[in-house]
Short mmCIF file of C-alpha atoms and ligand atoms in Angstrom, two decimals:
data_model
loop_
_atom_site.label_atom_id
_atom_site.label_comp_id
_atom_site.label_asym_id
_atom_site.label_seq_id
_atom_site.Cartn_x
_atom_site.Cartn_y
_atom_site.Cartn_z
CA MET A 912 85.89 2.65 -32.17
CA ASP A 913 82.62 0.94 -31.43
CA ILE A 914 81.21 -0.39 -34.70
CA ARG A 915 77.72 0.98 -33.98
CA ASN A 916 79.20 4.46 -33.55
CA PHE A 917 81.23 3.99 -36.69
CA LEU A 918 78.09 3.09 -38.67
CA LYS A 919 75.93 5.74 -37.04
CA GLY A 920 74.51 7.45 -40.15
CA GLY A 921 73.59 4.12 -41.73
CA LEU A 922 72.06 2.61 -38.60
CA GLU A 923 69.93 5.68 -38.01
CA GLN A 924 68.54 5.18 -41.48
CA VAL A 925 67.70 1.57 -40.70
CA ASP A 926 65.93 2.63 -37.49
CA PHE A 927 64.03 5.28 -39.42
CA LEU A 928 62.93 2.83 -42.12
CA LYS A 929 61.81 0.40 -39.42
CA SER A 930 59.91 3.13 -37.55
CA ILE A 931 57.87 4.06 -40.63
CA GLY A 932 57.36 0.44 -41.69
CA LEU A 933 59.44 0.70 -44.86
CA PHE A 934 62.28 -1.62 -43.89
CA PRO A 935 62.22 -4.42 -46.46
CA THR A 936 61.40 -7.80 -45.00
CA PRO A 937 61.56 -10.46 -47.72
CA ARG A 938 59.43 -13.49 -46.95
CA VAL A 939 61.16 -16.81 -46.58
CA ILE A 940 60.14 -19.21 -49.32
CA ASN A 941 60.84 -22.90 -48.96
CA THR A 942 59.89 -23.97 -52.48
CA ALA A 943 61.27 -22.97 -55.90
CA SER A 944 60.85 -19.18 -55.85
CA THR A 945 60.58 -19.15 -59.63
CA LYS A 946 57.34 -21.12 -59.96
CA PRO A 947 53.87 -19.54 -60.24
CA VAL A 948 52.96 -20.95 -56.80
CA VAL A 949 55.38 -20.73 -53.86
CA SER A 950 55.09 -21.60 -50.16
CA ASP A 951 56.60 -20.27 -46.97
CA ASN A 952 57.69 -22.05 -43.79
CA GLU A 953 54.27 -21.63 -42.20
CA GLY A 954 52.66 -23.53 -45.04
CA ASN A 955 51.09 -20.46 -46.68
CA SER A 956 50.93 -20.52 -50.47
CA TYR A 957 51.33 -17.47 -52.66
CA LEU A 958 50.92 -16.76 -56.33
CA MET A 959 54.32 -15.50 -57.45
CA PHE A 960 54.26 -12.52 -59.80
CA CYS A 961 57.73 -11.07 -59.51
CA SER A 962 60.23 -13.63 -60.72
CA ASN A 963 62.45 -12.87 -63.71
CA ASN A 964 61.98 -16.44 -64.84
CA TYR A 965 60.51 -15.04 -68.06
CA LEU A 966 60.56 -18.27 -70.05
CA GLY A 967 59.79 -20.60 -67.16
CA LEU A 968 63.13 -22.40 -67.57
CA ALA A 969 64.33 -22.20 -63.96
CA THR A 970 62.80 -25.57 -63.17
CA ASN A 971 63.30 -27.16 -66.58
CA PRO A 972 63.69 -30.90 -65.72
CA ALA A 973 66.40 -31.36 -68.38
CA ALA A 974 68.44 -28.53 -66.85
CA ILE A 975 68.05 -30.03 -63.36
CA GLU A 976 69.24 -33.40 -64.69
CA ALA A 977 72.19 -31.72 -66.38
CA LEU A 978 73.09 -29.99 -63.11
CA ILE A 979 72.94 -33.24 -61.14
CA ASP A 980 75.04 -35.12 -63.70
CA GLY A 981 77.42 -32.17 -63.89
CA ALA A 982 77.84 -32.08 -60.12
CA LYS A 983 78.65 -35.79 -60.11
CA LYS A 984 81.35 -35.26 -62.68
CA PHE A 985 82.68 -31.79 -61.80
CA GLY A 986 81.65 -31.32 -58.15
CA VAL A 987 79.73 -28.34 -56.85
CA GLY A 988 82.35 -25.61 -57.13
CA SER A 989 84.93 -24.41 -59.57
CA GLY A 990 87.97 -24.20 -57.33
CA GLY A 991 89.15 -20.78 -58.37
CA SER A 992 89.29 -18.34 -61.25
CA ARG A 993 89.55 -19.75 -64.75
CA LEU A 994 93.03 -18.36 -65.31
CA MET A 995 94.28 -20.03 -62.12
CA SER A 996 92.29 -23.21 -61.71
CA GLY A 997 91.48 -24.12 -65.26
CA SER A 998 88.73 -23.44 -67.71
CA THR A 999 86.38 -26.43 -67.80
CA THR A 1000 84.74 -27.89 -70.89
CA PRO A 1001 81.19 -26.76 -69.91
CA GLN A 1002 82.42 -23.15 -69.64
CA GLN A 1003 84.27 -23.37 -72.96
CA GLU A 1004 81.24 -24.96 -74.64
CA LEU A 1005 78.80 -22.37 -73.34
CA GLU A 1006 81.00 -19.56 -74.67
CA LYS A 1007 81.12 -21.33 -78.02
CA SER A 1008 77.32 -21.65 -78.07
CA LEU A 1009 76.89 -17.98 -77.23
CA SER A 1010 79.33 -17.03 -79.97
CA SER A 1011 77.54 -19.08 -82.55
CA PHE A 1012 74.11 -17.73 -81.49
CA PHE A 1013 75.48 -14.20 -81.70
CA TYR A 1014 76.77 -14.32 -85.26
CA GLY A 1015 80.25 -15.68 -84.52
CA LEU A 1016 81.19 -12.81 -82.22
CA GLY A 1017 83.38 -13.21 -79.13
CA SER A 1018 81.77 -14.13 -75.81
CA VAL A 1019 83.04 -14.19 -72.24
CA LEU A 1020 81.27 -15.63 -69.20
CA PHE A 1021 81.15 -13.89 -65.83
CA THR A 1022 79.86 -15.25 -62.55
CA THR A 1023 76.93 -12.81 -62.47
CA GLY A 1024 75.53 -10.08 -64.67
CA TYR A 1025 76.64 -7.57 -62.06
CA MET A 1026 80.22 -8.71 -62.42
CA ALA A 1027 79.95 -8.68 -66.20
CA ASN A 1028 79.04 -4.98 -66.10
CA ILE A 1029 81.78 -4.13 -63.62
CA GLY A 1030 84.42 -5.99 -65.64
CA ALA A 1031 83.36 -5.02 -69.13
CA ILE A 1032 82.65 -1.33 -68.53
CA ASN A 1033 85.96 -0.86 -66.75
CA THR A 1034 87.80 -2.68 -69.51
CA MET A 1035 86.11 -0.53 -72.11
CA VAL A 1036 86.97 2.70 -70.34
CA ASN A 1037 90.49 1.73 -69.49
CA PRO A 1038 91.71 -1.22 -71.53
CA LYS A 1039 95.10 -1.28 -69.93
CA VAL A 1040 96.75 -4.58 -69.29
CA MET A 1041 100.22 -3.39 -68.31
CA PRO A 1042 100.76 -0.66 -65.69
CA GLY A 1043 101.56 2.77 -67.04
CA VAL A 1044 99.09 3.10 -69.90
CA THR A 1045 95.88 4.73 -68.77
CA LEU A 1046 93.19 5.96 -71.07
CA ASN A 1047 90.64 6.92 -68.46
CA GLU A 1048 92.00 10.47 -68.30
CA VAL A 1049 90.71 11.16 -71.80
CA THR A 1050 87.45 9.27 -71.51
CA GLU A 1051 83.92 10.26 -70.49
CA ILE A 1052 80.85 8.11 -69.93
CA PHE A 1053 77.30 9.02 -70.94
CA SER A 1054 74.88 6.98 -68.86
CA ASP A 1055 71.07 6.90 -68.72
CA GLU A 1056 69.83 8.12 -65.32
CA TYR A 1057 67.89 4.89 -64.72
CA ASN A 1058 70.76 2.54 -65.50
CA HIS A 1059 71.08 -0.42 -63.16
CA ALA A 1060 73.13 -0.23 -59.95
CA SER A 1061 75.79 -2.51 -61.47
CA ILE A 1062 76.32 0.05 -64.24
CA ILE A 1063 76.42 2.92 -61.76
CA ASP A 1064 78.97 1.05 -59.65
CA ALA A 1065 80.99 0.13 -62.73
CA CYS A 1066 81.06 3.78 -63.79
CA LYS A 1067 82.22 4.87 -60.31
CA LEU A 1068 85.05 2.36 -60.44
CA THR A 1069 86.33 3.79 -63.72
CA ARG A 1070 86.91 7.15 -61.98
CA VAL A 1071 86.10 9.02 -65.18
CA LYS A 1072 83.56 11.80 -65.60
CA VAL A 1073 80.08 10.34 -65.86
CA ASN A 1074 77.51 12.45 -67.72
CA VAL A 1075 74.10 11.22 -66.62
CA TYR A 1076 71.45 11.94 -69.24
CA ARG A 1077 67.70 12.01 -68.66
CA HIS A 1078 66.03 8.63 -68.97
CA LEU A 1079 65.71 7.66 -72.67
CA ASP A 1080 66.11 11.32 -73.64
CA VAL A 1081 68.21 11.37 -76.81
CA ASP A 1082 68.09 15.18 -76.97
CA ASP A 1083 69.64 15.41 -73.55
CA LEU A 1084 72.19 12.76 -74.51
CA GLU A 1085 73.07 14.71 -77.64
CA SER A 1086 73.44 17.99 -75.78
CA LYS A 1087 75.86 16.33 -73.38
CA LEU A 1088 77.81 14.61 -76.14
CA SER A 1089 78.05 17.80 -78.16
CA ILE A 1090 79.78 19.81 -75.44
CA SER A 1091 82.13 17.07 -74.35
CA THR A 1092 85.78 17.47 -75.30
CA ALA A 1093 86.70 13.92 -74.31
CA GLU A 1094 88.69 12.01 -76.89
CA ARG A 1095 86.94 8.79 -76.00
CA LYS A 1096 83.21 8.64 -75.28
CA VAL A 1097 81.26 5.64 -73.99
CA ILE A 1098 77.45 5.64 -74.09
CA ILE A 1099 75.78 3.15 -71.75
CA THR A 1100 72.14 2.16 -71.90
CA GLU A 1101 69.95 -0.76 -70.99
CA GLY A 1102 67.78 -2.42 -73.63
CA ILE A 1103 64.55 -2.73 -71.66
CA TYR A 1104 64.56 -1.05 -68.27
CA SER A 1105 64.07 -3.41 -65.40
CA MET A 1106 61.85 -1.25 -63.18
CA ASP A 1107 60.10 0.84 -65.85
CA GLY A 1108 59.57 -1.69 -68.61
CA ASP A 1109 60.42 0.80 -71.35
CA ILE A 1110 62.74 0.18 -74.27
CA ALA A 1111 65.65 2.47 -75.08
CA PRO A 1112 65.51 4.16 -78.51
CA LEU A 1113 68.57 2.21 -79.61
CA ASP A 1114 68.34 3.24 -83.26
CA LYS A 1115 68.57 6.91 -82.29
CA ILE A 1116 71.32 6.25 -79.77
CA VAL A 1117 73.34 4.45 -82.46
CA LYS A 1118 73.02 7.52 -84.71
CA LEU A 1119 74.41 9.69 -81.91
CA LYS A 1120 77.20 7.22 -81.29
CA GLU A 1121 78.19 7.58 -84.94
CA LYS A 1122 77.79 11.35 -85.04
CA TYR A 1123 79.93 11.91 -81.95
CA ASN A 1124 82.40 9.12 -82.59
CA ALA A 1125 81.52 7.27 -79.40
CA VAL A 1126 81.23 3.58 -78.52
CA LEU A 1127 78.01 2.01 -77.27
CA TYR A 1128 77.62 -0.43 -74.40
CA LEU A 1129 74.26 -2.17 -74.03
CA ASP A 1130 73.03 -3.95 -70.91
CA ASP A 1131 70.45 -6.32 -72.36
CA ALA A 1132 69.94 -8.35 -69.19
CA HIS A 1133 66.14 -8.30 -69.40
CA ALA A 1134 65.81 -8.59 -73.16
CA ILE A 1135 68.00 -11.49 -74.26
CA GLY A 1136 65.90 -14.62 -74.49
CA VAL A 1137 62.65 -12.63 -74.57
CA LEU A 1138 62.74 -9.80 -77.09
CA GLY A 1139 63.45 -10.07 -80.78
CA LYS A 1140 62.15 -12.67 -83.17
CA SER A 1141 64.72 -15.24 -82.12
CA GLY A 1142 65.33 -13.92 -78.59
CA ARG A 1143 68.56 -12.09 -79.36
CA GLY A 1144 67.29 -9.07 -77.51
CA THR A 1145 67.00 -5.38 -78.22
CA THR A 1146 69.58 -5.30 -81.02
CA GLU A 1147 67.36 -7.75 -82.87
CA VAL A 1148 64.26 -5.61 -82.22
CA PHE A 1149 66.01 -2.65 -83.87
CA ASP A 1150 67.84 -4.76 -86.46
CA LEU A 1151 71.22 -3.53 -85.27
CA LYS A 1152 74.52 -5.27 -85.63
CA ILE A 1153 76.57 -6.09 -82.54
CA GLY A 1154 80.23 -5.23 -83.12
CA ARG A 1155 79.31 -2.41 -85.49
CA ASP A 1156 76.22 -0.49 -84.28
CA VAL A 1157 76.42 -1.63 -80.68
CA ASP A 1158 79.98 -2.34 -79.60
CA CYS A 1159 79.34 -4.52 -76.63
CA VAL A 1160 76.25 -6.33 -75.30
CA MET A 1161 76.00 -7.64 -71.78
CA GLY A 1162 73.47 -10.33 -70.86
CA THR A 1163 72.63 -12.53 -67.91
CA PHE A 1164 71.57 -16.14 -67.36
CA THR A 1165 69.76 -15.10 -64.21
CA LYS A 1166 66.53 -14.11 -65.93
CA ALA A 1167 65.23 -15.71 -69.14
CA PHE A 1168 67.62 -18.65 -68.75
CA GLY A 1169 66.52 -19.32 -65.19
CA ALA A 1170 69.93 -19.80 -63.55
CA ILE A 1171 72.79 -17.43 -62.68
CA GLY A 1172 75.71 -15.90 -64.51
CA GLY A 1173 76.57 -13.08 -66.86
CA PHE A 1174 78.11 -12.80 -70.29
CA VAL A 1175 79.47 -10.23 -72.68
CA ILE A 1176 79.17 -10.38 -76.46
CA SER A 1177 81.47 -8.27 -78.58
CA ASP A 1178 84.02 -8.21 -81.30
CA LYS A 1179 86.59 -11.00 -80.67
CA ASN A 1180 89.33 -8.46 -79.95
CA PHE A 1181 87.36 -7.04 -77.04
CA SER A 1182 86.50 -10.45 -75.64
CA ASP A 1183 90.18 -11.45 -75.72
CA LEU A 1184 90.98 -8.26 -73.88
CA LEU A 1185 88.32 -8.99 -71.24
CA THR A 1186 90.07 -12.21 -70.29
CA VAL A 1187 93.27 -10.35 -69.42
CA CYS A 1188 91.86 -7.03 -68.23
CA ALA A 1189 88.45 -7.51 -66.60
CA ARG A 1190 89.21 -7.92 -62.92
CA THR A 1191 85.88 -9.57 -62.15
CA TYR A 1192 86.86 -12.26 -64.67
CA ILE A 1193 90.46 -12.64 -63.57
CA PHE A 1194 90.09 -12.47 -59.80
CA SER A 1195 86.86 -14.33 -59.13
CA ALA A 1196 85.64 -17.88 -59.48
CA PRO A 1197 83.42 -18.59 -62.50
CA ILE A 1198 79.94 -20.13 -62.64
CA PRO A 1199 80.53 -23.73 -61.47
CA PRO A 1200 80.71 -26.24 -64.35
CA SER A 1201 77.63 -28.10 -63.06
CA VAL A 1202 75.54 -24.92 -63.20
CA THR A 1203 77.08 -24.08 -66.56
CA LEU A 1204 75.77 -27.40 -67.88
CA ALA A 1205 72.28 -26.54 -66.65
CA ILE A 1206 72.52 -23.14 -68.34
CA GLN A 1207 73.66 -24.83 -71.53
CA GLU A 1208 70.60 -27.05 -71.42
CA ASN A 1209 68.29 -24.04 -71.00
CA PHE A 1210 70.16 -22.09 -73.63
CA ASN A 1211 69.77 -24.94 -76.15
CA PHE A 1212 66.14 -25.34 -75.14
CA SER A 1213 65.49 -21.64 -75.68
CA ILE A 1214 67.03 -21.80 -79.15
CA LEU A 1215 64.81 -24.75 -80.08
CA HIS A 1216 61.59 -23.81 -78.29
CA GLY A 1217 62.02 -20.10 -77.46
CA GLY A 1218 59.48 -19.08 -80.09
CA THR A 1219 56.76 -21.19 -78.49
CA LEU A 1220 57.67 -20.03 -74.98
CA ARG A 1221 57.66 -16.37 -76.01
CA ARG A 1222 54.29 -16.75 -77.74
CA LYS A 1223 52.87 -18.33 -74.59
CA LEU A 1224 54.40 -15.61 -72.42
CA PHE A 1225 53.03 -12.76 -74.52
CA LYS A 1226 49.58 -14.35 -74.63
CA LYS A 1227 49.51 -14.28 -70.83
CA LEU A 1228 50.82 -10.72 -70.88
CA GLU A 1229 48.13 -9.63 -73.30
CA TYR A 1230 45.52 -10.93 -70.90
CA LEU A 1231 47.21 -9.26 -67.94
CA TYR A 1232 47.44 -5.89 -69.73
CA SER A 1233 43.80 -6.05 -70.84
CA LYS A 1234 42.64 -6.72 -67.28
CA LEU A 1235 44.83 -3.98 -65.79
CA ASP A 1236 43.48 -1.49 -68.35
CA GLU A 1237 39.91 -2.59 -67.87
CA ASN A 1238 40.27 -1.96 -64.16
CA LYS A 1239 42.06 1.37 -64.60
CA PHE A 1240 45.38 0.56 -63.01
CA THR A 1241 48.22 2.90 -64.00
CA VAL A 1242 50.56 0.83 -66.09
CA ILE A 1243 53.80 2.38 -67.29
CA GLY A 1244 56.41 1.08 -69.74
CA ASP A 1245 56.29 -0.20 -73.30
CA ARG A 1246 53.88 -3.09 -72.76
CA GLN A 1247 56.48 -5.81 -72.85
CA HIS A 1248 57.25 -8.54 -70.31
CA ILE A 1249 58.01 -6.16 -67.44
CA VAL A 1250 54.71 -4.72 -66.23
CA PRO A 1251 55.15 -1.86 -63.76
CA VAL A 1252 51.93 -0.80 -62.05
CA LEU A 1253 52.43 2.61 -60.52
CA LEU A 1254 51.22 3.05 -56.94
CA GLY A 1255 52.95 6.32 -56.06
CA GLU A 1256 53.68 7.36 -52.53
CA GLU A 1257 55.68 4.74 -50.58
CA SER A 1258 53.41 4.34 -47.55
CA TYR A 1259 50.43 3.69 -49.85
CA GLY A 1260 52.51 1.27 -51.90
CA LYS A 1261 53.72 -0.56 -48.81
CA LYS A 1262 50.17 -0.99 -47.54
CA PHE A 1263 49.01 -2.15 -50.96
CA SER A 1264 51.74 -4.74 -51.30
CA SER A 1265 51.32 -5.95 -47.72
CA LEU A 1266 47.56 -6.47 -48.20
CA LEU A 1267 48.30 -8.31 -51.44
CA PHE A 1268 50.55 -10.68 -49.48
CA ASP A 1269 47.72 -11.23 -47.03
CA SER A 1270 45.50 -12.28 -49.91
CA GLY A 1271 48.08 -14.74 -51.19
CA ILE A 1272 49.87 -12.68 -53.85
CA TYR A 1273 53.66 -12.46 -53.71
CA LEU A 1274 54.45 -9.03 -55.09
CA PRO A 1275 56.79 -6.86 -52.99
CA LEU A 1276 56.85 -3.13 -53.45
CA VAL A 1277 59.53 -1.62 -55.65
CA GLN A 1278 60.52 1.58 -53.93
CA TRP A 1279 63.42 3.98 -53.65
CA PRO A 1280 66.31 3.47 -54.41
CA ALA A 1281 65.11 0.96 -57.03
CA ALA A 1282 62.48 3.48 -58.18
CA PRO A 1283 62.33 7.28 -57.86
CA LYS A 1284 60.90 8.64 -54.58
CA GLY A 1285 57.11 8.95 -54.69
CA LYS A 1286 56.87 6.55 -57.61
CA SER A 1287 56.70 3.21 -55.85
CA ARG A 1288 55.26 0.44 -57.94
CA LEU A 1289 54.41 -3.19 -58.30
CA ARG A 1290 56.63 -4.79 -60.89
CA VAL A 1291 54.50 -7.58 -62.24
CA THR A 1292 56.01 -10.40 -64.25
CA VAL A 1293 54.50 -13.62 -65.50
CA SER A 1294 55.97 -16.74 -67.07
CA PRO A 1295 54.51 -18.99 -69.75
CA ASP A 1296 53.49 -21.30 -66.87
CA HIS A 1297 51.08 -18.87 -65.18
CA SER A 1298 47.47 -19.74 -65.89
CA LEU A 1299 44.85 -17.19 -66.90
CA LEU A 1300 43.03 -18.10 -63.71
CA GLN A 1301 46.08 -17.15 -61.64
CA ILE A 1302 46.27 -13.82 -63.47
CA GLU A 1303 42.57 -13.29 -62.77
CA LYS A 1304 43.20 -13.96 -59.09
CA LEU A 1305 45.94 -11.32 -59.13
CA ILE A 1306 43.63 -8.72 -60.67
CA TYR A 1307 40.77 -9.61 -58.33
CA SER A 1308 43.11 -9.22 -55.32
CA MET A 1309 44.48 -5.92 -56.60
CA ILE A 1310 40.98 -4.51 -56.97
CA LYS A 1311 40.00 -5.74 -53.52
CA VAL A 1312 43.11 -4.21 -51.94
CA ARG A 1313 42.59 -0.90 -53.75
CA ASN A 1314 39.00 -0.72 -52.55
CA SER A 1315 39.83 -1.64 -48.99
CA ILE A 1316 42.51 1.05 -48.76
CA LYS A 1317 40.03 3.61 -50.16
CA ILE A 1318 37.45 2.66 -47.56
CA HIS A 1319 39.91 2.91 -44.66
CA ALA A 1320 41.70 6.05 -45.86
N1 PMP B 2278 71.70 -5.39 -65.32
C1 PMP B 2278 70.38 -5.22 -65.12
C2 PMP B 2278 69.63 -4.25 -65.97
C3 PMP B 2278 69.73 -5.93 -64.11
O1 PMP B 2278 68.43 -5.75 -63.90
C4 PMP B 2278 70.48 -6.84 -63.33
C5 PMP B 2278 69.83 -7.67 -62.24
N2 PMP B 2278 68.66 -7.31 -61.76
C6 PMP B 2278 71.84 -6.98 -63.57
C7 PMP B 2278 72.41 -6.24 -64.58
C8 PMP B 2278 72.67 -7.92 -62.77
O2 PMP B 2278 72.44 -9.22 -63.19
P1 PMP B 2278 72.69 -10.46 -62.22
O3 PMP B 2278 71.47 -10.61 -61.37
O4 PMP B 2278 72.91 -11.59 -63.17
O5 PMP B 2278 73.89 -10.14 -61.42
#
């Protein structure tokens, strides 16, 4: 069969998106995309306000040095999965550092946060190592409706019933838990939501976990490094204990730590199990040792200087929030480091974001499926390295764009 015929439904959708101007066209950047100022191939400069480089560590010179030295010693790749091709010292050391930062718990590295969720959620639901023992028949998942795509995909792979509860709605979660007859129940939530900037009521969710004898899986990808007094994330914000209140915490090195890679923190028994059961750990190559050394550098740096970086970050955020409020933009979320500015209908949002690009602001529209239909938004982020002047330029451009759309509407 002709491949275009085979893909008909999908290709029609692409044509449709193109015809209404909503097909995403990421700009090509030829500088570090994590810095406050980036450039494209035509020599245009933009102020970057959408990187997850929350602590500004992506271009930390010490991490770059570590990566170069690491590549000289270990090469650029890892050669194969850790079980097959060997577990290198940088990977072992990073796991040790994570364990000691997280109260001596077990830790396992994954190549990305996405793979950490796929591997860990599936291991939790069905911790079988040998064929013949399946527990997924007696298990149900309870998942927040706005959970990240990697969680949704992980849940699908488990092939168990997934009860989707309304976003952050503990009453809805409880009503679903209370009627479930599953022997094993897994609740899955994010700490701070990546597109909405709101924090899950973890304390209340933990109470429900206890009441209904469930286990709790937390994706803290956007919180670790940023939230909590020492950057341990949402569990620290709520003073909860990993391994008791929250059974398993997933994090990523892609955001606050400025690199790539995922990890899972849990009781040592679960982390041992991950290394023999999580297929994304067993059957895929790990973060290369050179990159692992760079992550280690940033991780150490964040332990030593995280407090200062977070203070700087939140000072910039305070300024940003005050300017957005002053100028009556609709900001949603819990006023943390993810700043969603609601624009609404997609065609308006697309125009807004495109005019922002024209005025030198790099801020693509977040639209369906990353956000609900009709609720497109700008997801603004800053790093400690953004200047107040750059934030002012953002606000000035947003006001100008808003006015120009009003005039031409
Ligand atoms: N979980 C959440 C909540 C995320 O936002 C993301 C990435 N945007 C991931 C997991 C996946 O992390 P990674 O980019 O490291 O694969």
